[in-house]
mmCIF file of C-alpha atoms in Angstrom:
data_model
loop_
_atom_site.group_PDB
_atom_site.id
_atom_site.type_symbol
_atom_site.label_atom_id
_atom_site.label_comp_id
_atom_site.label_asym_id
_atom_site.label_seq_id
_atom_site.Cartn_x
_atom_site.Cartn_y
_atom_site.Cartn_z
ATOM 1 C CA MET U 1 60.959 105.391 83.798
ATOM 2 C CA ALA U 2 62.172 101.851 84.492
ATOM 3 C CA ARG U 3 65.764 101.110 83.558
ATOM 4 C CA THR U 4 67.866 97.980 83.342
ATOM 5 C CA ALA U 5 71.325 97.225 82.050
ATOM 6 C CA PRO U 6 71.403 95.755 78.523
ATOM 7 C CA PRO U 7 72.254 92.051 78.703
ATOM 8 C CA ASP U 8 75.100 92.343 76.206
ATOM 9 C CA SER U 9 76.737 95.428 77.732
ATOM 10 C CA ASP U 10 80.545 95.368 77.869
ATOM 11 C CA PRO U 11 81.587 95.380 81.556
ATOM 12 C CA LEU U 12 84.815 97.170 80.701
ATOM 13 C CA SER U 13 82.949 100.153 79.259
ATOM 14 C CA ALA U 14 79.883 100.114 81.534
ATOM 15 C CA PRO U 15 79.359 103.220 83.708
ATOM 16 C CA LEU U 16 79.921 101.250 86.917
ATOM 17 C CA ALA U 17 83.286 100.005 85.634
ATOM 18 C CA VAL U 18 84.350 103.573 84.810
ATOM 19 C CA ARG U 19 83.198 104.763 88.240
ATOM 20 C CA ILE U 20 85.110 101.975 90.016
ATOM 21 C CA ALA U 21 88.241 102.537 87.932
ATOM 22 C CA ASP U 22 88.257 106.222 88.920
ATOM 23 C CA GLN U 23 87.790 105.270 92.573
ATOM 24 C CA LEU U 24 90.651 102.763 92.527
ATOM 25 C CA ASP U 25 92.951 105.340 90.931
ATOM 26 C CA ALA U 26 92.532 107.798 93.814
ATOM 27 C CA ALA U 27 95.620 109.878 94.580
ATOM 28 C CA ILE U 28 97.639 108.297 97.397
ATOM 29 C CA ASP U 29 100.516 109.653 99.473
ATOM 30 C CA PRO U 30 103.783 108.275 97.994
ATOM 31 C CA ALA U 31 104.749 106.979 101.445
ATOM 32 C CA ILE U 32 101.639 104.782 101.491
ATOM 33 C CA ALA U 33 102.289 103.587 97.946
ATOM 34 C CA GLU U 34 105.870 102.666 98.861
ATOM 35 C CA PHE U 35 104.675 100.792 101.963
ATOM 36 C CA ALA U 36 102.229 98.864 99.765
ATOM 37 C CA ARG U 37 104.956 98.038 97.229
ATOM 38 C CA GLU U 38 107.182 96.710 100.004
ATOM 39 C CA LEU U 39 104.369 94.538 101.397
ATOM 40 C CA ALA U 40 103.489 93.257 97.929
ATOM 41 C CA GLN U 41 107.004 92.304 96.982
ATOM 42 C CA GLY U 42 107.602 90.633 100.335
ATOM 43 C CA ALA U 43 104.490 88.493 99.887
ATOM 44 C CA GLY U 44 104.754 87.842 96.133
ATOM 45 C CA ALA U 45 101.394 89.556 95.691
ATOM 46 C CA LEU U 46 99.315 90.371 92.639
ATOM 47 C CA ALA U 47 97.810 93.548 94.086
ATOM 48 C CA VAL U 48 97.372 95.656 97.216
ATOM 49 C CA LEU U 49 94.215 97.554 98.147
ATOM 50 C CA PHE U 50 94.231 100.447 100.621
ATOM 51 C CA TYR U 51 91.074 101.361 102.538
ATOM 52 C CA GLY U 52 89.778 102.814 105.800
ATOM 53 C CA SER U 53 89.753 106.240 107.396
ATOM 54 C CA ASN U 54 93.331 107.072 106.352
ATOM 55 C CA LEU U 55 92.299 106.752 102.709
ATOM 56 C CA ARG U 56 89.674 109.416 103.288
ATOM 57 C CA THR U 57 91.810 111.774 105.384
ATOM 58 C CA GLY U 58 95.191 111.229 103.729
ATOM 59 C CA SER U 59 96.779 111.023 107.183
ATOM 60 C CA LEU U 60 99.845 108.877 107.869
ATOM 61 C CA ASP U 61 99.023 108.733 111.584
ATOM 62 C CA GLY U 62 97.343 105.779 113.270
ATOM 63 C CA VAL U 63 97.162 102.439 111.467
ATOM 64 C CA LEU U 64 96.995 102.087 107.687
ATOM 65 C CA ASP U 65 94.701 99.331 106.383
ATOM 66 C CA PHE U 66 95.776 97.133 103.473
ATOM 67 C CA TYR U 67 94.482 94.021 101.709
ATOM 68 C CA VAL U 68 97.322 92.072 100.071
ATOM 69 C CA LEU U 69 96.009 89.729 97.365
ATOM 70 C CA LEU U 70 98.023 86.696 96.330
ATOM 71 C CA PRO U 71 98.117 84.366 93.294
ATOM 72 C CA GLY U 72 96.864 80.796 93.536
ATOM 73 C CA ASP U 73 94.170 79.291 95.732
ATOM 74 C CA GLU U 74 93.486 79.921 99.395
ATOM 75 C CA ALA U 75 95.895 77.948 101.575
ATOM 76 C CA VAL U 76 93.694 78.030 104.702
ATOM 77 C CA ARG U 77 89.996 77.547 105.351
ATOM 78 C CA ILE U 78 89.599 80.595 107.571
ATOM 79 C CA TRP U 79 90.932 83.760 105.955
ATOM 80 C CA PRO U 80 92.323 86.356 105.753
ATOM 81 C CA LYS U 81 95.676 86.123 107.496
ATOM 82 C CA VAL U 82 96.184 89.280 109.590
ATOM 83 C CA SER U 83 99.522 90.860 110.425
ATOM 84 C CA TYR U 84 100.961 94.109 111.752
ATOM 85 C CA HIS U 85 103.873 95.946 110.116
ATOM 86 C CA GLU U 86 105.945 99.044 110.811
ATOM 87 C CA ARG U 87 108.095 101.079 108.435
ATOM 88 C CA GLY U 88 110.218 104.179 108.916
ATOM 89 C CA HIS U 89 109.461 107.293 106.853
ATOM 90 C CA ASP U 90 111.062 110.743 107.260
ATOM 91 C CA GLY U 91 111.733 110.264 110.946
ATOM 92 C CA GLN U 92 108.316 108.823 111.797
ATOM 93 C CA THR U 93 106.993 105.289 112.075
ATOM 94 C CA LEU U 94 104.258 104.209 109.700
ATOM 95 C CA ARG U 95 102.045 101.413 111.005
ATOM 96 C CA ALA U 96 99.846 99.046 109.031
ATOM 97 C CA LYS U 97 97.366 96.266 109.696
ATOM 98 C CA VAL U 98 97.466 93.902 106.740
ATOM 99 C CA ALA U 99 94.918 91.294 105.656
ATOM 100 C CA THR U 100 96.349 88.741 103.221
ATOM 101 C CA MET U 101 94.332 86.330 101.077
ATOM 102 C CA ALA U 102 94.189 84.822 97.603
ATOM 103 C CA LEU U 103 92.791 87.031 94.858
ATOM 104 C CA SER U 104 90.686 84.082 93.659
ATOM 105 C CA THR U 105 88.966 83.940 97.066
ATOM 106 C CA PHE U 106 88.546 87.712 97.137
ATOM 107 C CA GLU U 107 86.825 87.570 93.736
ATOM 108 C CA LYS U 108 84.416 84.819 94.840
ATOM 109 C CA ALA U 109 83.600 86.588 98.092
ATOM 110 C CA ALA U 110 83.011 89.911 96.309
ATOM 111 C CA SER U 111 80.564 88.300 93.883
ATOM 112 C CA GLY U 112 78.585 86.677 96.704
ATOM 113 C CA GLU U 113 79.546 83.095 95.872
ATOM 114 C CA LEU U 114 80.857 82.462 99.391
ATOM 115 C CA VAL U 115 79.049 82.747 102.741
ATOM 116 C CA ASP U 116 81.355 85.612 103.741
ATOM 117 C CA THR U 117 79.752 89.041 104.178
ATOM 118 C CA THR U 118 82.838 91.082 104.964
ATOM 119 C CA ILE U 119 84.374 91.490 101.497
ATOM 120 C CA TRP U 120 81.474 92.891 99.478
ATOM 121 C CA ALA U 121 80.209 94.973 102.426
ATOM 122 C CA ARG U 122 83.718 96.409 102.941
ATOM 123 C CA PHE U 123 84.575 97.053 99.287
ATOM 124 C CA VAL U 124 81.339 98.714 98.274
ATOM 125 C CA GLN U 125 82.916 101.405 100.460
ATOM 126 C CA PRO U 126 85.925 103.419 99.226
ATOM 127 C CA SER U 127 89.215 101.700 98.446
ATOM 128 C CA ALA U 128 92.237 102.433 96.294
ATOM 129 C CA LEU U 129 94.427 100.098 94.270
ATOM 130 C CA VAL U 130 97.838 101.263 95.429
ATOM 131 C CA TRP U 131 99.910 98.542 93.791
ATOM 132 C CA ALA U 132 99.321 95.988 91.015
ATOM 133 C CA ARG U 133 101.827 93.573 89.499
ATOM 134 C CA ASP U 134 100.484 93.960 85.957
ATOM 135 C CA GLU U 135 97.527 95.102 83.906
ATOM 136 C CA ALA U 136 95.794 91.734 84.222
ATOM 137 C CA SER U 137 95.883 92.039 88.021
ATOM 138 C CA ARG U 138 94.582 95.609 87.820
ATOM 139 C CA THR U 139 91.683 94.478 85.610
ATOM 140 C CA ALA U 140 90.855 91.577 87.928
ATOM 141 C CA ILE U 141 90.709 93.892 90.962
ATOM 142 C CA GLY U 142 88.454 96.326 89.106
ATOM 143 C CA LYS U 143 86.018 93.546 88.218
ATOM 144 C CA ALA U 144 86.045 92.207 91.793
ATOM 145 C CA VAL U 145 85.240 95.625 93.277
ATOM 146 C CA GLU U 146 82.484 96.062 90.669
ATOM 147 C CA ALA U 147 81.100 92.682 91.759
ATOM 148 C CA ALA U 148 81.149 93.831 95.392
ATOM 149 C CA ALA U 149 79.061 96.871 94.463
ATOM 150 C CA MET U 150 76.567 94.725 92.541
ATOM 151 C CA THR U 151 76.289 92.157 95.347
ATOM 152 C CA ALA U 152 75.657 94.932 97.866
ATOM 153 C CA ALA U 153 73.135 96.678 95.587
ATOM 154 C CA ARG U 154 71.088 93.501 95.068
ATOM 155 C CA LEU U 155 70.747 92.976 98.793
ATOM 156 C CA ALA U 156 70.090 96.671 99.435
ATOM 157 C CA ALA U 157 67.221 96.571 96.931
ATOM 158 C CA ALA U 158 65.730 93.500 98.627
ATOM 159 C CA LEU U 159 66.127 94.781 102.193
ATOM 160 C CA GLY U 160 65.290 98.435 101.627
ATOM 161 C CA PRO U 161 61.902 100.152 101.338
ATOM 162 C CA ALA U 162 59.622 99.782 98.327
ATOM 163 C CA THR U 163 60.560 103.368 97.440
ATOM 164 C CA GLY U 164 63.259 105.489 99.017
ATOM 165 C CA THR U 165 66.437 107.469 98.553
ATOM 166 C CA ALA U 166 69.732 105.766 97.822
ATOM 167 C CA PRO U 167 70.902 106.355 101.433
ATOM 168 C CA ASP U 168 67.755 104.547 102.651
ATOM 169 C CA TYR U 169 68.856 101.422 100.762
ATOM 170 C CA TRP U 170 72.509 101.631 101.804
ATOM 171 C CA ARG U 171 71.417 102.212 105.399
ATOM 172 C CA ALA U 172 69.276 99.072 105.342
ATOM 173 C CA LEU U 173 72.201 97.117 103.902
ATOM 174 C CA PHE U 174 74.775 98.191 106.496
ATOM 175 C CA GLN U 175 72.368 97.751 109.395
ATOM 176 C CA ALA U 176 71.774 94.164 108.272
ATOM 177 C CA THR U 177 75.451 93.316 107.790
ATOM 178 C CA TYR U 178 76.446 94.748 111.173
ATOM 179 C CA ARG U 179 73.759 92.674 112.867
ATOM 180 C CA ALA U 180 75.000 89.560 111.062
ATOM 181 C CA GLU U 181 78.637 89.938 112.084
ATOM 182 C CA PHE U 182 80.294 89.182 115.420
ATOM 183 C CA ARG U 183 81.309 92.748 116.163
ATOM 184 C CA VAL U 184 80.252 95.650 118.324
ATOM 185 C CA GLU U 185 79.316 98.838 116.528
ATOM 186 C CA LYS U 186 77.770 101.856 118.125
ATOM 187 C CA ALA U 187 74.189 102.593 117.123
ATOM 188 C CA GLY U 188 74.038 104.615 113.923
ATOM 189 C CA ARG U 189 77.378 103.397 112.561
ATOM 190 C CA GLU U 190 75.756 103.077 109.131
ATOM 191 C CA ASN U 191 74.951 106.803 109.204
ATOM 192 C CA ASP U 192 78.604 107.585 109.912
ATOM 193 C CA ILE U 193 79.688 105.516 106.896
ATOM 194 C CA LEU U 194 77.263 107.309 104.602
ATOM 195 C CA SER U 195 77.998 110.801 105.886
ATOM 196 C CA VAL U 196 81.807 110.661 105.753
ATOM 197 C CA ASN U 197 81.700 108.936 102.342
ATOM 198 C CA GLU U 198 78.861 110.988 100.867
ATOM 199 C CA ALA U 199 80.695 111.748 97.625
ATOM 200 C CA HIS U 200 81.601 108.092 97.135
ATOM 201 C CA PHE U 201 78.018 106.851 97.490
ATOM 202 C CA ALA U 202 76.411 109.684 95.495
ATOM 203 C CA GLY U 203 74.995 108.108 92.327
ATOM 204 C CA LEU U 204 76.551 104.700 93.021
ATOM 205 C CA LEU U 205 73.352 102.730 93.670
ATOM 206 C CA PRO U 206 71.711 103.336 90.257
ATOM 207 C CA LEU U 207 74.934 102.358 88.494
ATOM 208 C CA ALA U 208 75.251 99.185 90.561
ATOM 209 C CA LEU U 209 71.589 98.264 90.017
ATOM 210 C CA ASP U 210 72.026 98.770 86.271
ATOM 211 C CA ALA U 211 75.116 96.570 86.236
ATOM 212 C CA ALA U 212 73.344 93.906 88.315
ATOM 213 C CA GLY U 213 70.430 93.850 85.862
ATOM 214 C CA ILE U 214 67.886 95.113 88.387
ATOM 215 C CA ALA U 215 65.294 97.417 86.852
ATOM 216 C CA TYR U 216 64.176 100.492 88.788
ATOM 217 C CA SER U 217 62.304 103.729 88.321
ATOM 218 C CA GLN U 218 63.535 107.078 89.551
ATOM 219 C CA ASP U 219 61.640 110.245 90.419
ATOM 220 C CA GLY U 220 63.995 112.902 91.673
ATOM 221 C CA ASP U 221 65.989 111.333 94.498
ATOM 222 C CA GLN U 222 63.395 108.566 94.998
ATOM 223 C CA LEU U 223 64.243 105.089 93.681
ATOM 224 C CA THR U 224 61.820 102.168 93.234
ATOM 225 C CA PRO U 225 63.543 98.860 92.424
ATOM 226 C CA SER U 226 61.409 96.510 90.330
ATOM 227 C CA LEU U 227 62.085 93.176 91.986
ATOM 228 C CA SER U 228 59.657 90.372 91.256
ATOM 229 C CA ALA U 229 58.408 88.358 94.224
ATOM 230 C CA SER U 230 60.491 85.373 93.125
ATOM 231 C CA GLU U 231 63.644 87.452 92.667
ATOM 232 C CA ARG U 232 63.247 89.125 96.057
ATOM 233 C CA SER U 233 62.645 85.723 97.650
ATOM 234 C CA ARG U 234 65.787 84.333 96.006
ATOM 235 C CA ILE U 235 67.930 87.219 97.248
ATOM 236 C CA LEU U 236 66.524 87.021 100.776
ATOM 237 C CA LYS U 237 67.079 83.251 100.854
ATOM 238 C CA TRP U 238 70.687 83.878 99.782
ATOM 239 C CA TRP U 239 71.016 86.433 102.605
ATOM 240 C CA LYS U 240 69.332 84.259 105.247
ATOM 241 C CA ARG U 241 72.104 81.658 105.027
ATOM 242 C CA ARG U 242 74.850 84.292 105.265
ATOM 243 C CA ARG U 243 73.106 86.050 108.139
ATOM 244 C CA ARG U 244 72.825 82.751 110.029
ATOM 245 C CA LEU U 245 76.509 81.881 109.511
ATOM 246 C CA GLY U 246 77.855 85.414 109.911
ATOM 247 C CA LYS U 247 78.482 85.441 113.653
ATOM 248 C CA PRO U 248 80.000 81.927 113.867
ATOM 249 C CA LEU U 249 82.312 82.696 110.941
ATOM 250 C CA ASN U 250 83.415 86.021 112.389
ATOM 251 C CA PHE U 251 83.937 84.430 115.807
ATOM 252 C CA ALA U 252 86.119 81.723 114.225
ATOM 253 C CA ARG U 253 88.191 84.440 112.550
ATOM 254 C CA LEU U 254 88.651 86.254 115.859
ATOM 255 C CA ILE U 255 89.802 83.051 117.539
ATOM 256 C CA LYS U 256 92.240 82.367 114.705
ATOM 257 C CA ALA U 257 93.545 85.938 114.772
ATOM 258 C CA SER U 258 94.207 85.666 118.513
ATOM 259 C CA THR U 259 96.802 82.957 117.816
ATOM 260 C CA THR U 260 98.049 83.790 114.305
ATOM 261 C CA PHE U 261 98.081 87.617 114.216
ATOM 262 C CA GLU U 262 101.693 88.296 113.227
ATOM 263 C CA GLY U 263 103.067 91.259 115.166
ATOM 264 C CA ALA U 264 100.149 91.195 117.626
ATOM 265 C CA ALA U 265 102.378 92.096 120.577
ATOM 266 C CA ARG U 266 103.848 95.152 118.825
ATOM 267 C CA TYR U 267 100.389 96.225 117.671
ATOM 268 C CA ALA U 268 98.929 95.865 121.182
ATOM 269 C CA ALA U 269 101.895 97.683 122.740
ATOM 270 C CA TRP U 270 101.474 100.617 120.392
ATOM 271 C CA LYS U 271 97.705 100.760 121.019
ATOM 272 C CA ILE U 272 98.168 100.673 124.809
ATOM 273 C CA GLU U 273 100.778 103.424 124.822
ATOM 274 C CA ARG U 274 98.776 105.545 122.386
ATOM 275 C CA HIS U 275 95.611 105.368 124.477
ATOM 276 C CA THR U 276 97.004 105.237 128.029
ATOM 277 C CA GLY U 277 100.497 106.710 127.880
ATOM 278 C CA MET U 278 101.992 103.531 129.386
ATOM 279 C CA PRO U 279 104.949 102.179 127.378
ATOM 280 C CA VAL U 280 104.977 98.393 126.972
ATOM 281 C CA GLU U 281 108.247 96.585 126.354
ATOM 282 C CA VAL U 282 107.912 94.011 123.571
ATOM 283 C CA THR U 283 110.122 91.179 124.787
ATOM 284 C CA PRO U 284 110.854 88.074 122.698
ATOM 285 C CA PHE U 285 108.485 86.109 124.950
ATOM 286 C CA ARG U 286 105.673 88.639 124.479
ATOM 287 C CA GLU U 287 106.297 88.673 120.734
ATOM 288 C CA ARG U 288 106.031 84.891 120.534
ATOM 289 C CA TYR U 289 103.267 84.356 123.114
ATOM 290 C CA PRO U 290 101.009 87.457 123.148
ATOM 291 C CA LEU U 291 98.082 85.666 124.807
ATOM 292 C CA LEU U 292 100.204 84.252 127.639
ATOM 293 C CA SER U 293 101.728 87.695 128.134
ATOM 294 C CA ALA U 294 98.405 89.503 128.315
ATOM 295 C CA PRO U 295 97.766 89.043 132.079
ATOM 296 C CA SER U 296 101.071 90.660 133.086
ATOM 297 C CA VAL U 297 100.485 93.567 130.706
ATOM 298 C CA LEU U 298 96.952 94.067 132.012
ATOM 299 C CA TRP U 299 98.244 93.982 135.589
ATOM 300 C CA ALA U 300 100.861 96.629 134.758
ATOM 301 C CA LEU U 301 98.174 98.711 133.054
ATOM 302 C CA ARG U 302 95.965 98.462 136.144
ATOM 303 C CA LYS U 303 98.831 99.739 138.342
ATOM 304 C CA HIS U 304 99.627 102.487 135.837
ATOM 305 C CA ARG U 305 96.048 103.739 135.890
ATOM 306 C CA LYS U 306 95.876 103.522 139.686
ATOM 307 C CA ASN U 307 99.087 105.532 140.102
ATOM 308 C CA GLY U 308 97.856 108.091 137.616
ATOM 309 C CA ARG U 309 94.798 108.999 139.649
#
């Protein structure tokens, strides 16, 4: 039977909104919540989202991933700002990679208004709202993450098979976004995302299609979206522009990050020691000029590996 969301449905009581609210309220280690609070207060933020593998595993090891969302409009054309932070906790060092941007930009990107592909593709995956300044900020984040799910579902319906399982549609979506971005992912990365987040994605696509106003029929685990030719064409035209600009935009962000990544030297030093066993001293010069310092560090790493043979 074909289904579609009623046009006058209240987004605050819609099933997708309830599903997203439960997701954002996931239980978080108090140490992570305290780290988020510290980051938020230092930046004057409205909210902090936590995501990535540590959200799934609950581990404090490795690098924690946060999005810090600020009031006002975006101050720079290429966002987000990326920084690295460390914080002591019970005798261990917690490490975090932090992306900072305006909430207003995050909302537009999640809804598909901007050419960016990273926000809605990232936040259709699991995330948790670990800190919010007030209820209005909490509500705004919930709506933005709902919008990310709807944006992703629209494109999944247009790119996926005429009839298939929900994983078939999500798989088509992630394959397309990885191809559009300037990044290297091993073959089958989309399968890894779906398998480790199976509970998160179970039942999500029908809810997101309903909320996006896309009719579909369902027979067991088989879904058939009812996209008209004109609607499919409109969605694919929307995607064509973002696919074309995806790699240049991501490349520009990498170039910017290479010169503006706060704490890059400390982050690189930790990564090198973690993976090679070679300690790297973070001198004031290396902290201020990580790119200029890279050749000497690479030379030392080459000698370290040679001596270790």
